[in-house]
Coordinates of C-alpha atoms and ligand atoms in Angstrom, one line a residue:
M898 CA -0.3 0.1 -0.3
S899 CA 1.4 3.7 -0.6
L900 CA 2.3 5.8 1.8
F901 CA -0.3 8.3 0.5
A902 CA -3.0 5.6 0.6
R903 CA -1.6 4.8 4.5
G904 CA -2.3 8.4 5.5
F905 CA -6.1 8.0 4.6
T906 CA -7.4 6.4 7.7
R907 CA -10.5 6.9 8.9
Q908 CA -9.4 9.8 11.5
N909 CA -7.5 11.5 8.5
I910 CA -10.7 11.3 6.1
V911 CA -12.7 13.0 8.8
A912 CA -10.2 15.7 9.9
I913 CA -10.0 16.6 6.2
A914 CA -13.5 16.9 5.5
V915 CA -14.0 18.7 8.8
G916 CA -11.2 21.0 7.6
A917 CA -12.8 21.4 3.8
V918 CA -16.2 22.1 5.3
L919 CA -14.4 25.2 7.7
A920 CA -12.7 26.3 4.6
C921 CA -15.4 26.3 2.5
V922 CA -17.1 28.9 5.0
P923 CA -14.9 31.6 4.2
L924 CA -14.7 30.5 0.7
V925 CA -18.4 31.1 0.2
V926 CA -18.3 34.3 2.4
F927 CA -15.6 35.5 -0.3
N928 CA -17.3 34.6 -3.3
F929 CA -20.8 36.0 -2.1
W930 CA -18.8 39.4 -1.3
L931 CA -17.2 38.9 -4.8
S932 CA -21.0 38.8 -6.1
G933 CA -21.9 41.8 -4.3
V934 CA -19.0 43.5 -6.1
A935 CA -20.0 42.3 -9.4
E936 CA -23.5 43.5 -8.8
R937 CA -22.0 47.1 -7.9
I938 CA -19.6 47.2 -11.0
G939 CA -22.9 46.1 -13.0
Q940 CA -25.0 48.9 -11.4
E941 CA -22.5 51.3 -11.9
E942 CA -21.8 50.9 -15.5
I943 CA -25.4 51.3 -16.7
D944 CA -25.8 54.1 -14.4
L945 CA -22.8 55.4 -16.2
S946 CA -24.2 55.0 -19.3
A947 CA -27.4 56.4 -19.1
R948 CA -25.5 59.4 -17.3
N949 CA -23.1 59.8 -20.7
A950 CA -26.6 59.5 -23.0
I951 CA -28.0 62.3 -21.0
V952 CA -24.6 64.4 -20.9
R953 CA -24.5 64.2 -25.0
A954 CA -28.2 64.9 -25.3
E955 CA -27.7 67.8 -23.6
H956 CA -24.3 68.9 -24.9
R957 CA -25.8 68.6 -28.7
L958 CA -28.7 70.7 -27.5
A959 CA -26.8 73.5 -26.1
L960 CA -24.6 73.2 -29.6
V961 CA -28.3 73.9 -31.3
I962 CA -28.6 77.0 -28.7
E963 CA -25.5 78.5 -29.3
T964 CA -26.2 78.1 -33.1
L965 CA -29.7 79.8 -33.0
D966 CA -28.1 82.4 -30.5
A967 CA -25.6 83.3 -33.2
L968 CA -28.1 83.7 -35.9
A969 CA -30.3 85.9 -34.2
A970 CA -27.6 88.1 -33.1
G971 CA -26.6 88.1 -36.5
G972 CA -29.5 89.6 -37.6
V973 CA -31.9 87.0 -39.1
G974 CA -35.4 87.5 -38.6
T975 CA -36.6 87.5 -42.3
C976 CA -36.6 85.4 -45.5
D977 CA -34.1 87.6 -47.0
A978 CA -32.1 85.4 -49.6
E979 CA -28.9 86.2 -46.8
E980 CA -30.4 85.4 -44.2
R981 CA -32.1 82.2 -45.9
S982 CA -28.2 81.4 -46.8
A983 CA -27.0 82.0 -43.3
M984 CA -29.8 79.6 -41.9
Q985 CA -28.6 77.1 -44.6
R986 CA -24.9 77.1 -43.1
A987 CA -25.6 77.1 -39.9
V988 CA -27.8 73.8 -40.6
F989 CA -24.6 72.7 -42.7
A990 CA -22.2 73.5 -39.4
T991 CA -24.3 72.1 -37.0
A992 CA -24.4 68.3 -36.9
P993 CA -27.5 67.4 -34.9
I994 CA -29.7 70.3 -37.2
K995 CA -31.9 68.8 -39.7
D996 CA -33.2 72.1 -40.3
I997 CA -33.7 76.0 -39.4
S998 CA -36.4 78.3 -40.3
L999 CA -38.4 81.3 -39.3
L1000 CA -41.5 81.0 -37.9
D1001 CA -44.7 83.3 -37.2
R1002 CA -46.6 83.6 -34.2
D1003 CA -48.9 80.3 -35.2
G1004 CA -45.7 78.5 -35.4
R1005 CA -46.1 78.2 -39.5
S1006 CA -42.7 78.6 -41.2
I1007 CA -42.4 81.9 -43.1
C1008 CA -39.7 81.2 -45.4
P1009 CA -41.3 78.0 -47.3
R1010 CA -38.7 75.8 -48.8
A1011 CA -38.9 74.6 -52.5
D1012 CA -36.4 71.3 -51.7
D1013 CA -37.0 67.8 -51.8
A1014 CA -36.7 67.4 -47.9
A1015 CA -39.2 70.1 -47.3
A1016 CA -42.3 67.9 -46.9
D1017 CA -40.2 65.4 -44.8
D1018 CA -39.4 68.2 -42.3
A1019 CA -42.7 69.4 -42.6
I1020 CA -44.6 69.4 -38.9
R1021 CA -47.5 66.8 -38.7
R1022 CA -48.1 66.7 -34.9
I1023 CA -46.5 68.6 -31.7
Y1024 CA -46.6 66.9 -28.7
S1025 CA -45.5 69.0 -26.1
S1026 CA -44.4 72.5 -25.6
E1027 CA -42.3 73.7 -22.8
S1028 CA -39.8 77.2 -22.3
L1029 CA -36.8 76.3 -21.1
A1030 CA -35.5 77.6 -17.7
T1031 CA -32.1 78.8 -19.7
P1032 CA -31.4 80.3 -21.5
Q1033 CA -34.8 82.8 -21.5
G1034 CA -37.0 82.8 -24.3
Y1035 CA -36.2 79.6 -25.2
A1036 CA -39.3 76.7 -26.0
L1037 CA -38.6 73.0 -26.4
D1038 CA -41.3 71.3 -28.4
V1039 CA -41.7 67.8 -29.3
L1040 CA -43.2 66.9 -32.7
T1041 CA -43.9 64.7 -35.8
A1042 CA -42.5 65.5 -38.7
G1043 CA -43.8 64.8 -42.1
N1044 CA -41.6 61.4 -42.5
G1045 CA -42.7 60.3 -39.3
R1046 CA -39.6 60.9 -37.5
R1047 CA -39.8 62.6 -33.9
M1048 CA -38.2 65.5 -33.5
I1049 CA -36.9 68.1 -31.0
R1050 CA -37.7 71.7 -32.1
L1051 CA -35.8 74.4 -29.9
R1052 CA -37.0 78.2 -30.8
R1053 CA -36.6 81.8 -29.9
P1054 CA -37.5 85.0 -30.6
A1055 CA -35.7 86.0 -34.2
A1056 CA -33.9 89.3 -34.7
G1057 CA -36.2 92.0 -35.0
G1058 CA -38.5 90.7 -32.5
G1059 CA -41.6 89.5 -34.5
H1060 CA -40.9 86.2 -35.4
E1061 CA -39.0 83.1 -33.7
I1062 CA -36.1 81.3 -35.1
A1063 CA -36.5 77.2 -34.5
A1064 CA -34.2 74.1 -35.3
L1065 CA -35.5 70.7 -35.5
V1066 CA -33.1 68.0 -34.3
P1067 CA -34.2 64.3 -34.8
T1068 CA -34.5 62.7 -31.2
T1069 CA -32.6 59.6 -32.4
L1070 CA -29.4 62.2 -32.5
L1071 CA -29.9 62.5 -29.1
L1072 CA -29.6 58.8 -28.2
P1073 CA -26.0 57.6 -28.7
Q1074 CA -26.6 54.7 -31.4
Y1075 CA -23.1 53.3 -30.5
E1076 CA -23.4 52.3 -26.9
V1077 CA -26.0 49.8 -28.2
D1078 CA -22.9 48.6 -30.7
L1079 CA -20.5 48.7 -27.6
F1080 CA -22.7 46.3 -25.6
D1081 CA -23.6 43.8 -28.3
A1082 CA -20.1 43.9 -29.2
H1083 CA -19.3 42.8 -25.4
A1084 CA -22.1 40.4 -25.8
A1085 CA -21.0 38.8 -28.7
R1086 CA -17.4 38.2 -26.9
A1087 CA -19.2 36.9 -23.6
F1088 CA -21.2 34.3 -25.1
G1089 CA -18.5 33.2 -27.7
G1090 CA -21.1 34.0 -30.8
P1091 CA -21.7 37.0 -32.9
G1092 CA -24.6 38.1 -30.4
D1093 CA -28.0 38.8 -31.1
R1094 CA -28.5 42.5 -31.7
H1095 CA -32.1 42.7 -30.6
G1096 CA -32.5 39.8 -28.4
Q1097 CA -29.4 40.4 -26.1
G1098 CA -29.0 44.1 -26.5
L1099 CA -29.1 47.0 -24.4
Y1100 CA -32.5 48.9 -24.3
A1101 CA -32.0 52.7 -24.4
R1102 CA -35.3 54.7 -24.2
L1103 CA -35.4 58.7 -24.4
E1104 CA -38.6 60.6 -23.3
T1105 CA -39.7 64.2 -22.2
R1106 CA -40.2 64.7 -18.7
N1107 CA -44.0 63.8 -19.1
R1108 CA -42.7 60.5 -20.2
A1109 CA -43.8 61.1 -24.2
M1110 CA -41.7 58.8 -25.9
L1111 CA -39.0 60.4 -28.0
A1112 CA -36.5 57.6 -29.2
E1113 CA -36.0 54.1 -28.5
V1114 CA -32.9 51.7 -29.2
G1115 CA -33.0 48.1 -28.9
Q1116 CA -35.9 46.2 -27.5
R1117 CA -37.3 45.8 -24.3
R1118 CA -36.7 42.9 -22.7
E1119 CA -39.3 40.9 -21.0
E1120 CA -36.7 39.5 -18.3
T1121 CA -38.1 40.0 -14.5
I1122 CA -36.4 42.8 -12.8
G1123 CA -34.1 40.7 -11.2
D1124 CA -32.4 39.4 -14.2
L1125 CA -32.1 43.2 -15.5
F1126 CA -29.5 46.1 -14.8
I1127 CA -31.5 49.4 -15.1
G1128 CA -30.1 52.7 -15.3
K1129 CA -31.8 56.0 -15.2
S1130 CA -30.7 59.5 -15.9
H1131 CA -32.3 63.2 -16.6
S1132 CA -31.5 66.4 -17.8
D1133 CA -33.3 69.4 -15.6
R1134 CA -32.4 71.6 -18.4
F1135 CA -34.2 70.2 -21.2
G1136 CA -36.6 67.8 -19.5
L1137 CA -35.1 64.6 -20.8
R1138 CA -35.0 61.2 -19.1
V1139 CA -33.4 58.2 -20.3
E1140 CA -34.0 54.9 -19.5
M1141 CA -31.2 52.1 -20.1
I1142 CA -32.1 48.3 -19.3
A1143 CA -29.5 45.6 -19.7
P1144 CA -29.7 41.7 -19.0
R1145 CA -27.2 40.6 -16.5
S1146 CA -25.7 38.3 -19.0
L1147 CA -24.7 41.6 -21.0
M1148 CA -23.3 43.1 -18.4
A1149 CA -21.3 40.2 -17.5
H1150 CA -18.2 41.3 -19.4
G1151 CA -17.3 43.7 -17.0
Q1152 CA -18.0 41.2 -13.8
W1153 CA -15.6 38.9 -15.8
G1154 CA -12.5 39.6 -14.1
I1155 CA -14.4 39.4 -10.7
W1156 CA -15.8 36.1 -12.0
W1157 CA -12.1 35.3 -12.8
L1158 CA -11.2 36.4 -9.5
G1159 CA -13.5 34.1 -7.7
L1160 CA -12.9 31.0 -9.6
L1161 CA -9.0 31.5 -9.4
V1162 CA -9.5 31.9 -5.6
T1163 CA -11.9 29.0 -5.1
G1164 CA -9.5 26.9 -7.3
A1165 CA -6.5 28.1 -5.5
V1166 CA -7.9 27.2 -1.9
V1167 CA -9.3 23.4 -3.0
M1168 CA -6.2 23.0 -4.5
A1169 CA -4.3 24.1 -1.3
L1170 CA -6.5 22.0 0.8
G1171 CA -5.9 18.9 -1.3
L1172 CA -2.3 19.8 -1.0
F1173 CA -2.8 20.0 2.6
A1174 CA -4.6 16.9 2.9
A1175 CA -1.8 15.3 1.0
F1176 CA 1.2 16.7 3.4
L1177 CA -1.2 16.0 6.3
S1178 CA -1.6 12.1 5.2
F1179 CA 2.4 12.0 4.4
R1180 CA 3.1 13.7 7.5
Q1181 CA 0.6 13.1 10.2
P1182 CA 1.9 10.1 12.6
H1183 CA -0.1 7.2 11.6
N1184 CA -2.8 6.1 14.3
P1185 CA -0.3 2.9 15.1
V1186 CA -3.5 0.7 16.1
A1187 CA -4.8 0.9 12.8
D1188 CA -1.5 0.6 11.3
I1189 CA -1.1 -3.1 13.2
E1190 CA -4.8 -4.0 12.1
R1191 CA -3.7 -3.3 8.6
A1192 CA -0.7 -5.3 8.9
L1193 CA -2.4 -7.8 10.3
A1194 CA -5.2 -8.4 7.5
A1195 CA -1.8 -8.0 5.0
G1196 CA -0.2 -10.8 6.8
E1197 CA 2.9 -8.8 7.8
F1198 CA 3.0 -10.6 11.2
V1199 CA 5.6 -13.6 10.5
P1200 CA 6.8 -16.6 12.8
Y1201 CA 10.4 -16.4 13.7
Y1202 CA 11.8 -19.7 15.4
Q1203 CA 14.3 -19.8 18.1
P1204 CA 15.5 -23.3 18.7
I1205 CA 15.8 -24.9 22.1
V1206 CA 18.2 -27.3 22.6
D1207 CA 18.9 -30.2 25.3
I1208 CA 22.2 -29.6 26.4
A1209 CA 23.1 -33.0 27.8
T1210 CA 22.3 -34.5 24.5
G1211 CA 23.0 -31.6 21.6
Q1212 CA 19.7 -32.6 20.5
L1213 CA 16.9 -30.4 19.4
R1214 CA 13.8 -29.8 21.7
G1215 CA 11.8 -27.8 19.7
A1216 CA 11.6 -24.2 19.2
E1217 CA 10.0 -20.6 20.6
V1218 CA 8.1 -18.6 18.1
L1219 CA 9.2 -14.6 18.4
V1220 CA 6.8 -13.2 16.0
R1221 CA 8.2 -9.9 13.6
W1222 CA 6.7 -7.3 11.8
K1223 CA 8.0 -8.0 8.2
K1224 CA 7.2 -4.6 6.4
P1225 CA 6.3 -4.5 2.9
D1226 CA 9.9 -2.8 2.6
G1227 CA 11.3 -6.1 3.7
S1228 CA 12.3 -4.3 7.3
L1229 CA 11.6 -6.4 10.2
V1230 CA 10.5 -4.7 13.2
L1231 CA 11.1 -6.7 16.7
P1232 CA 7.7 -7.9 19.1
G1233 CA 8.8 -5.0 21.7
A1234 CA 8.0 -2.2 19.4
F1235 CA 4.4 -3.4 18.9
I1236 CA 3.1 -6.3 21.4
P1237 CA 2.4 -3.5 24.1
L1238 CA 0.0 -1.9 21.7
A1239 CA -1.2 -5.1 20.2
E1240 CA -1.9 -5.8 23.6
S1241 CA -3.8 -3.1 25.3
S1242 CA -5.8 -2.6 22.0
G1243 CA -7.1 -6.3 22.4
L1244 CA -5.5 -7.0 18.7
I1245 CA -3.1 -9.3 20.4
R1246 CA -5.6 -12.5 20.5
A1247 CA -5.9 -12.2 16.7
M1248 CA -2.3 -11.7 16.2
T1249 CA -1.4 -14.7 18.4
Y1250 CA -4.2 -17.1 16.5
D1251 CA -3.3 -15.7 12.9
L1252 CA 0.4 -16.5 14.2
M1253 CA -0.3 -20.3 15.2
R1254 CA -2.4 -20.7 12.0
R1255 CA 1.0 -19.5 10.0
V1256 CA 3.6 -21.6 12.2
S1257 CA 1.1 -24.7 11.6
D1258 CA 1.0 -24.2 8.1
E1259 CA 4.7 -23.7 7.4
V1260 CA 6.0 -25.7 10.2
G1261 CA 3.5 -27.9 11.2
P1262 CA 4.3 -31.0 8.7
A1263 CA 8.3 -31.1 10.1
I1264 CA 7.3 -30.7 13.6
G1265 CA 4.2 -33.2 13.1
Q1266 CA 6.3 -36.0 12.1
R1267 CA 9.1 -35.5 15.4
L1268 CA 7.0 -36.0 18.4
G1269 CA 10.0 -34.8 20.5
L1270 CA 9.9 -31.5 18.9
K1271 CA 7.7 -28.8 20.9
V1272 CA 6.5 -26.0 19.5
S1273 CA 6.2 -22.7 22.3
F1274 CA 3.9 -19.6 21.4
N1275 CA 4.1 -16.7 23.9
F1276 CA 0.6 -16.0 25.1
A1277 CA -0.1 -12.3 26.6
G1278 CA -1.7 -12.7 30.0
K1279 CA -5.0 -11.3 29.1
L1280 CA -5.7 -14.0 26.8
F1281 CA -5.8 -16.2 30.1
A1282 CA -8.7 -14.3 31.1
D1283 CA -11.4 -15.9 28.8
D1284 CA -12.3 -19.5 28.6
A1285 CA -12.8 -19.0 24.7
I1286 CA -9.2 -19.6 24.4
V1287 CA -9.3 -23.3 25.0
Q1288 CA -11.8 -23.6 22.4
D1289 CA -9.9 -21.7 20.0
V1290 CA -6.8 -23.3 20.8
F1291 CA -8.0 -26.9 20.0
A1292 CA -10.0 -25.7 17.0
I1293 CA -6.7 -24.3 15.2
F1294 CA -4.4 -27.4 16.3
A1295 CA -6.9 -29.9 15.8
K1296 CA -6.6 -28.8 11.9
S1297 CA -3.0 -29.1 12.0
A1298 CA -0.2 -31.8 11.6
I1299 CA 1.2 -30.3 15.0
K1300 CA -0.1 -32.7 17.8
M1301 CA -1.4 -31.2 21.2
S1302 CA 1.2 -32.6 22.6
Q1303 CA 4.0 -30.7 20.8
V1304 CA 2.2 -27.1 21.9
V1305 CA 3.7 -25.2 24.6
L1306 CA 1.8 -21.9 25.6
E1307 CA 4.1 -19.4 27.6
V1308 CA 2.7 -17.2 30.1
T1309 CA 5.0 -14.3 31.2
E1310 CA 5.5 -14.0 34.8
R1311 CA 5.8 -10.2 34.4
D1312 CA 2.2 -9.4 33.7
P1313 CA -0.1 -9.6 37.0
I1314 CA -3.0 -12.2 36.6
E1315 CA -6.0 -10.6 37.5
N1316 CA -8.4 -13.6 38.1
F1317 CA -6.3 -16.5 39.3
A1318 CA -9.1 -18.6 39.6
V1319 CA -9.9 -18.3 36.1
T1320 CA -6.6 -18.6 34.9
R1321 CA -6.0 -21.6 36.9
Q1322 CA -9.1 -23.3 35.6
I1323 CA -8.1 -22.3 32.0
I1324 CA -4.8 -23.9 32.2
S1325 CA -5.8 -26.8 33.6
S1326 CA -8.4 -27.1 30.7
L1327 CA -5.7 -26.5 28.3
Q1328 CA -3.7 -29.2 30.0
G1329 CA -6.6 -31.4 29.5
L1330 CA -6.3 -30.9 25.7
G1331 CA -2.4 -31.8 26.1
V1332 CA -1.3 -28.4 25.5
R1333 CA 2.0 -27.9 28.1
I1334 CA 2.0 -24.5 29.8
A1335 CA 5.1 -22.6 30.5
I1336 CA 5.9 -19.5 32.8
D1337 CA 8.3 -17.3 31.2
D1338 CA 10.6 -14.6 32.7
V1339 CA 11.1 -16.5 35.9
G1340 CA 12.6 -14.4 38.5
T1341 CA 11.4 -11.0 36.9
G1342 CA 7.8 -10.9 38.0
H1343 CA 5.5 -10.2 40.6
S1344 CA 4.8 -13.4 41.8
G1345 CA 7.9 -15.2 42.6
L1346 CA 7.5 -18.9 43.5
S1347 CA 3.8 -18.4 44.4
Y1348 CA 2.9 -19.0 40.6
M1349 CA 4.8 -21.8 40.2
L1350 CA 3.3 -23.7 43.1
K1351 CA -0.3 -22.5 42.1
L1352 CA -0.7 -22.3 38.6
G1353 CA 0.3 -26.0 38.1
V1354 CA 2.5 -25.2 35.0
D1355 CA 4.5 -27.7 33.4
I1356 CA 7.8 -25.6 32.2
I1357 CA 9.4 -22.7 34.1
K1358 CA 11.7 -20.7 31.9
I1359 CA 14.4 -19.0 33.7
D1360 CA 15.2 -15.4 32.5
K1361 CA 18.3 -14.5 30.8
M1362 CA 19.2 -11.7 33.6
F1363 CA 19.9 -15.1 35.9
I1364 CA 21.3 -17.3 33.2
D1365 CA 23.9 -13.8 33.1
S1366 CA 24.5 -14.1 36.4
I1367 CA 25.0 -17.8 37.1
G1368 CA 28.7 -18.0 38.0
T1369 CA 29.4 -14.8 38.6
D1370 CA 26.9 -13.6 41.5
R1371 CA 27.0 -16.3 44.3
N1372 CA 23.0 -15.2 45.5
S1373 CA 21.7 -15.7 41.9
T1374 CA 23.5 -19.0 41.4
T1375 CA 21.8 -19.8 44.9
I1376 CA 18.1 -18.8 43.9
V1377 CA 18.5 -20.6 39.8
E1378 CA 19.7 -23.8 42.2
T1379 CA 16.4 -23.5 44.1
L1380 CA 14.3 -23.0 41.5
V1381 CA 15.7 -25.9 39.5
D1382 CA 15.5 -28.1 42.8
L1383 CA 11.8 -26.6 43.4
A1384 CA 10.8 -27.2 39.8
H1385 CA 12.1 -31.0 39.4
N1386 CA 10.4 -31.7 42.5
M1387 CA 7.3 -30.6 41.1
R1388 CA 7.8 -32.6 37.8
M1389 CA 8.6 -29.0 35.7
D1390 CA 10.9 -29.0 33.2
V1391 CA 13.4 -25.8 33.4
I1392 CA 14.3 -24.0 30.4
A1393 CA 17.3 -21.5 30.4
E1394 CA 16.7 -18.5 28.1
G1395 CA 19.2 -16.1 26.5
V1396 CA 22.2 -18.2 26.8
E1397 CA 25.2 -16.5 25.2
N1398 CA 27.8 -18.2 25.7
F1399 CA 30.0 -21.8 26.7
E1400 CA 31.0 -21.2 30.1
Q1401 CA 26.9 -20.3 30.7
V1402 CA 26.2 -24.0 29.1
M1403 CA 28.8 -25.5 31.6
H1404 CA 27.1 -24.0 34.6
L1405 CA 23.8 -24.8 33.6
R1406 CA 24.7 -28.4 33.2
E1407 CA 26.6 -28.6 36.6
I1408 CA 23.3 -27.0 38.1
G1409 CA 20.9 -29.6 36.5
I1410 CA 19.3 -27.5 33.6
R1411 CA 18.9 -29.7 30.5
A1412 CA 17.2 -27.1 28.1
A1413 CA 18.3 -23.8 26.9
Q1414 CA 17.9 -21.2 24.0
G1415 CA 20.3 -18.2 23.2
Y1416 CA 22.3 -16.9 20.6
V1417 CA 25.2 -19.4 21.7
F1418 CA 23.0 -21.9 19.9
A1419 CA 21.1 -19.7 17.1
P1420 CA 18.9 -16.6 17.3
P1421 CA 15.3 -16.4 16.3
L1422 CA 15.4 -18.0 12.5
P1423 CA 12.9 -17.5 9.8
G1424 CA 11.2 -20.8 9.2
S1425 CA 12.9 -22.2 6.2
A1426 CA 16.1 -21.8 8.2
F1427 CA 14.6 -23.6 11.2
L1428 CA 13.4 -25.8 8.5
K1429 CA 16.9 -26.7 7.4
L1430 CA 18.1 -27.0 11.0
V1431 CA 15.2 -29.5 12.1
E1432 CA 16.4 -31.5 9.0
A1433 CA 19.9 -31.2 9.6
M1434 CA 19.9 -31.9 13.5
D1435 CA 17.1 -34.7 13.9
A1436 CA 16.8 -36.6 10.5
L1437 CA 13.6 -38.4 10.0
G1438 CA 14.7 -41.7 10.4
E1439 CA 16.1 -40.4 13.9
G1440 CA 13.0 -38.6 15.0
A1441 CA 10.7 -41.5 13.7
A1442 CA 12.7 -44.0 15.5
Q1443 CA 12.3 -41.9 18.5
E1444 CA 8.7 -41.2 18.4
R1445 CA 8.4 -45.2 18.1
D1446 CA 10.4 -45.2 21.4
A1447 CA 8.4 -42.6 23.2
A1448 CA 5.3 -44.6 21.9
A1449 CA 7.0 -47.9 23.1
A1450 CA 7.9 -46.0 26.5
A1451 CA 4.5 -44.7 27.4
Ligands
C2E2668 P1 10.7 -13.5 25.2 O1 9.3 -14.5 25.0 O2 11.3 -13.7 26.7 O3 11.7 -14.1 24.3 C1 13.1 -13.9 24.5 C2 13.6 -12.5 23.7 O4 14.8 -12.8 24.0 C3 13.2 -12.5 21.9 O5 13.4 -11.1 22.2 C4 14.4 -13.7 21.6 O6 14.9 -13.1 20.5 C5 15.4 -12.9 22.7 N1 16.7 -13.7 22.8 C6 17.1 -15.0 22.2 N2 18.4 -15.5 22.7 C7 18.6 -14.3 23.1 C8 20.2 -14.0 23.6 O7 21.0 -15.1 23.7 N3 20.3 -12.8 24.0 C9 19.8 -12.0 24.0 N4 20.0 -10.7 24.3 N5 18.3 -12.2 23.5 C10 18.1 -13.2 23.3 P2 12.4 -10.7 20.8 O8 12.3 -11.6 19.5 O9 12.6 -9.3 20.6 O10 11.1 -10.7 21.7 C11 11.0 -10.1 22.8 C12 9.6 -10.2 23.5 O11 8.4 -10.1 23.0 C13 9.4 -11.9 23.9 O12 10.0 -12.2 25.2 C14 8.1 -11.7 24.1 O13 7.8 -11.7 25.8 C15 7.6 -10.8 23.2 N6 6.9 -11.7 22.3 C16 7.3 -12.3 21.0 N7 6.8 -12.9 19.9 C17 5.5 -12.7 20.8 C18 4.1 -13.3 20.4 O14 4.0 -14.0 19.3 N8 3.1 -12.9 21.4 C19 3.4 -12.3 22.4 N9 2.5 -12.2 23.4 N10 4.5 -11.8 22.7 C20 5.7 -12.1 22.1
CA2669 CA1 8.6 -16.2 25.6
CA2670 CA1 11.4 -14.9 28.3

């Protein structure tokens, strides 16, 4: 399993999920704020467009006023050829003006034109008339010309005072057309297509103070107000109002940058979160219990075998099984690093059972053919608290080539026994199956002799600490001698642990110990090496003969 995957324990995933949710809150707030900014920009943009349209209209009408003032000041007040041509020149010179004429008191033109456009410019209907506050003397009419076009007519007294001089301005010239083009171009870009000029464009409407329509550009949208940006502006001076309406989608171009920013920030946060999660899963100390659980399921706990030797004859007596954690990278972890956790987490039961099955598979046939050999398993004190163990051990070895009589269970003296009566009962049930019980680490634990005497075990294993001091420390030597005597009197076997040199072997022989294990003979060996040792030290013929002898003796 990869390092990465190993980081994704259930706890990590929950932590990452909580982190993601917590990180999402500021993200949502940020995006909410951003959409507020986008909204404001859209609204500001449409307000500005409406304001611009009004300023432009005012500017054009001011030009007209300037022209009419100049004509009046120049003495234009009759239909003289010269004055007519002055008016004509003014029409050409002032862009928005379509026609300039002199009007009598009834508003009729006093200088009828004979050109082709005269009929077009004739007044068909006047909708409204009002006088302007500034400059004084001016009036503004809204009317329809002969060609059906809406016009604004600005008029003032002409020179001489008898008539009025008036200029016609098509209202469409007061409403900027190019704004619409501009918006359509943006729309086209925003939607990646040519843009539907009337479907998606801006709608603009110019009207008088009393809401009479002057000019219109685009088509009024049917969307509800929420989908539209609406901008309004008005000219106090000329009594004009403009209303501009744009669908939100059209204004999107203005917010594009912001949406990109939102997207970018969201993406960056999500990516940072992902990297952080990955970083955590690499860095965070793993849940060690979950690690053991996973390794157990993956079969990473394997048995090693330390030979136990008869130091009187040199023959192999069997082996103690010592667990090793074989990591996927090939490294071996010693039991001291994980057994305490396996015990406290309760995984020790499954681990021990798994180990027994593996031993049974690996060396079962070789051991089963040699009844003189015993296989010894370390059993945590905890396992003796539940009598299910008796049934379980039976189930495992009933199917195995290893006979019950070849199984030894070691219980360490280091662990205090919580319920002595139950433990005693379980031990005797196991002995009933033919299994033998050993007390491990004798001399180091809480109990001293009392366990030995009361538990009714079959073997005592004297701890390395005592073996090391035999021959050098008189007290230790005496204690070991006493233990050995006592054990023999109680028909218990004695095994010396951690024997590292031949001097120690000599001492052990002297005090009557027959069995020993330790580096002097062999370290814990992997299954394949142990099997070779079994073959080498106890060729099957000899073992089979022993078996016959043992059967005959019984
Ligand atoms: P232990 O049962 O007392 O096992 C003997 C320990 O002494 C082993 O250490 C062994 O490798 C080491 N040893 C053997 N000969 C010598 C020697 O000559 N010199 C020295 N210095 N050490 C020697 P290991 O394998 O590290 O195991 C440590 C302890 O872990 C074991 O002590 C046992 O209490 C526990 N253990 C091992 N396997 C299991 C298991 O399957 N279940 C349980 N519950 N405990 C286990
Ligand atoms: Ca042991
Ligand atoms: Ca021991």
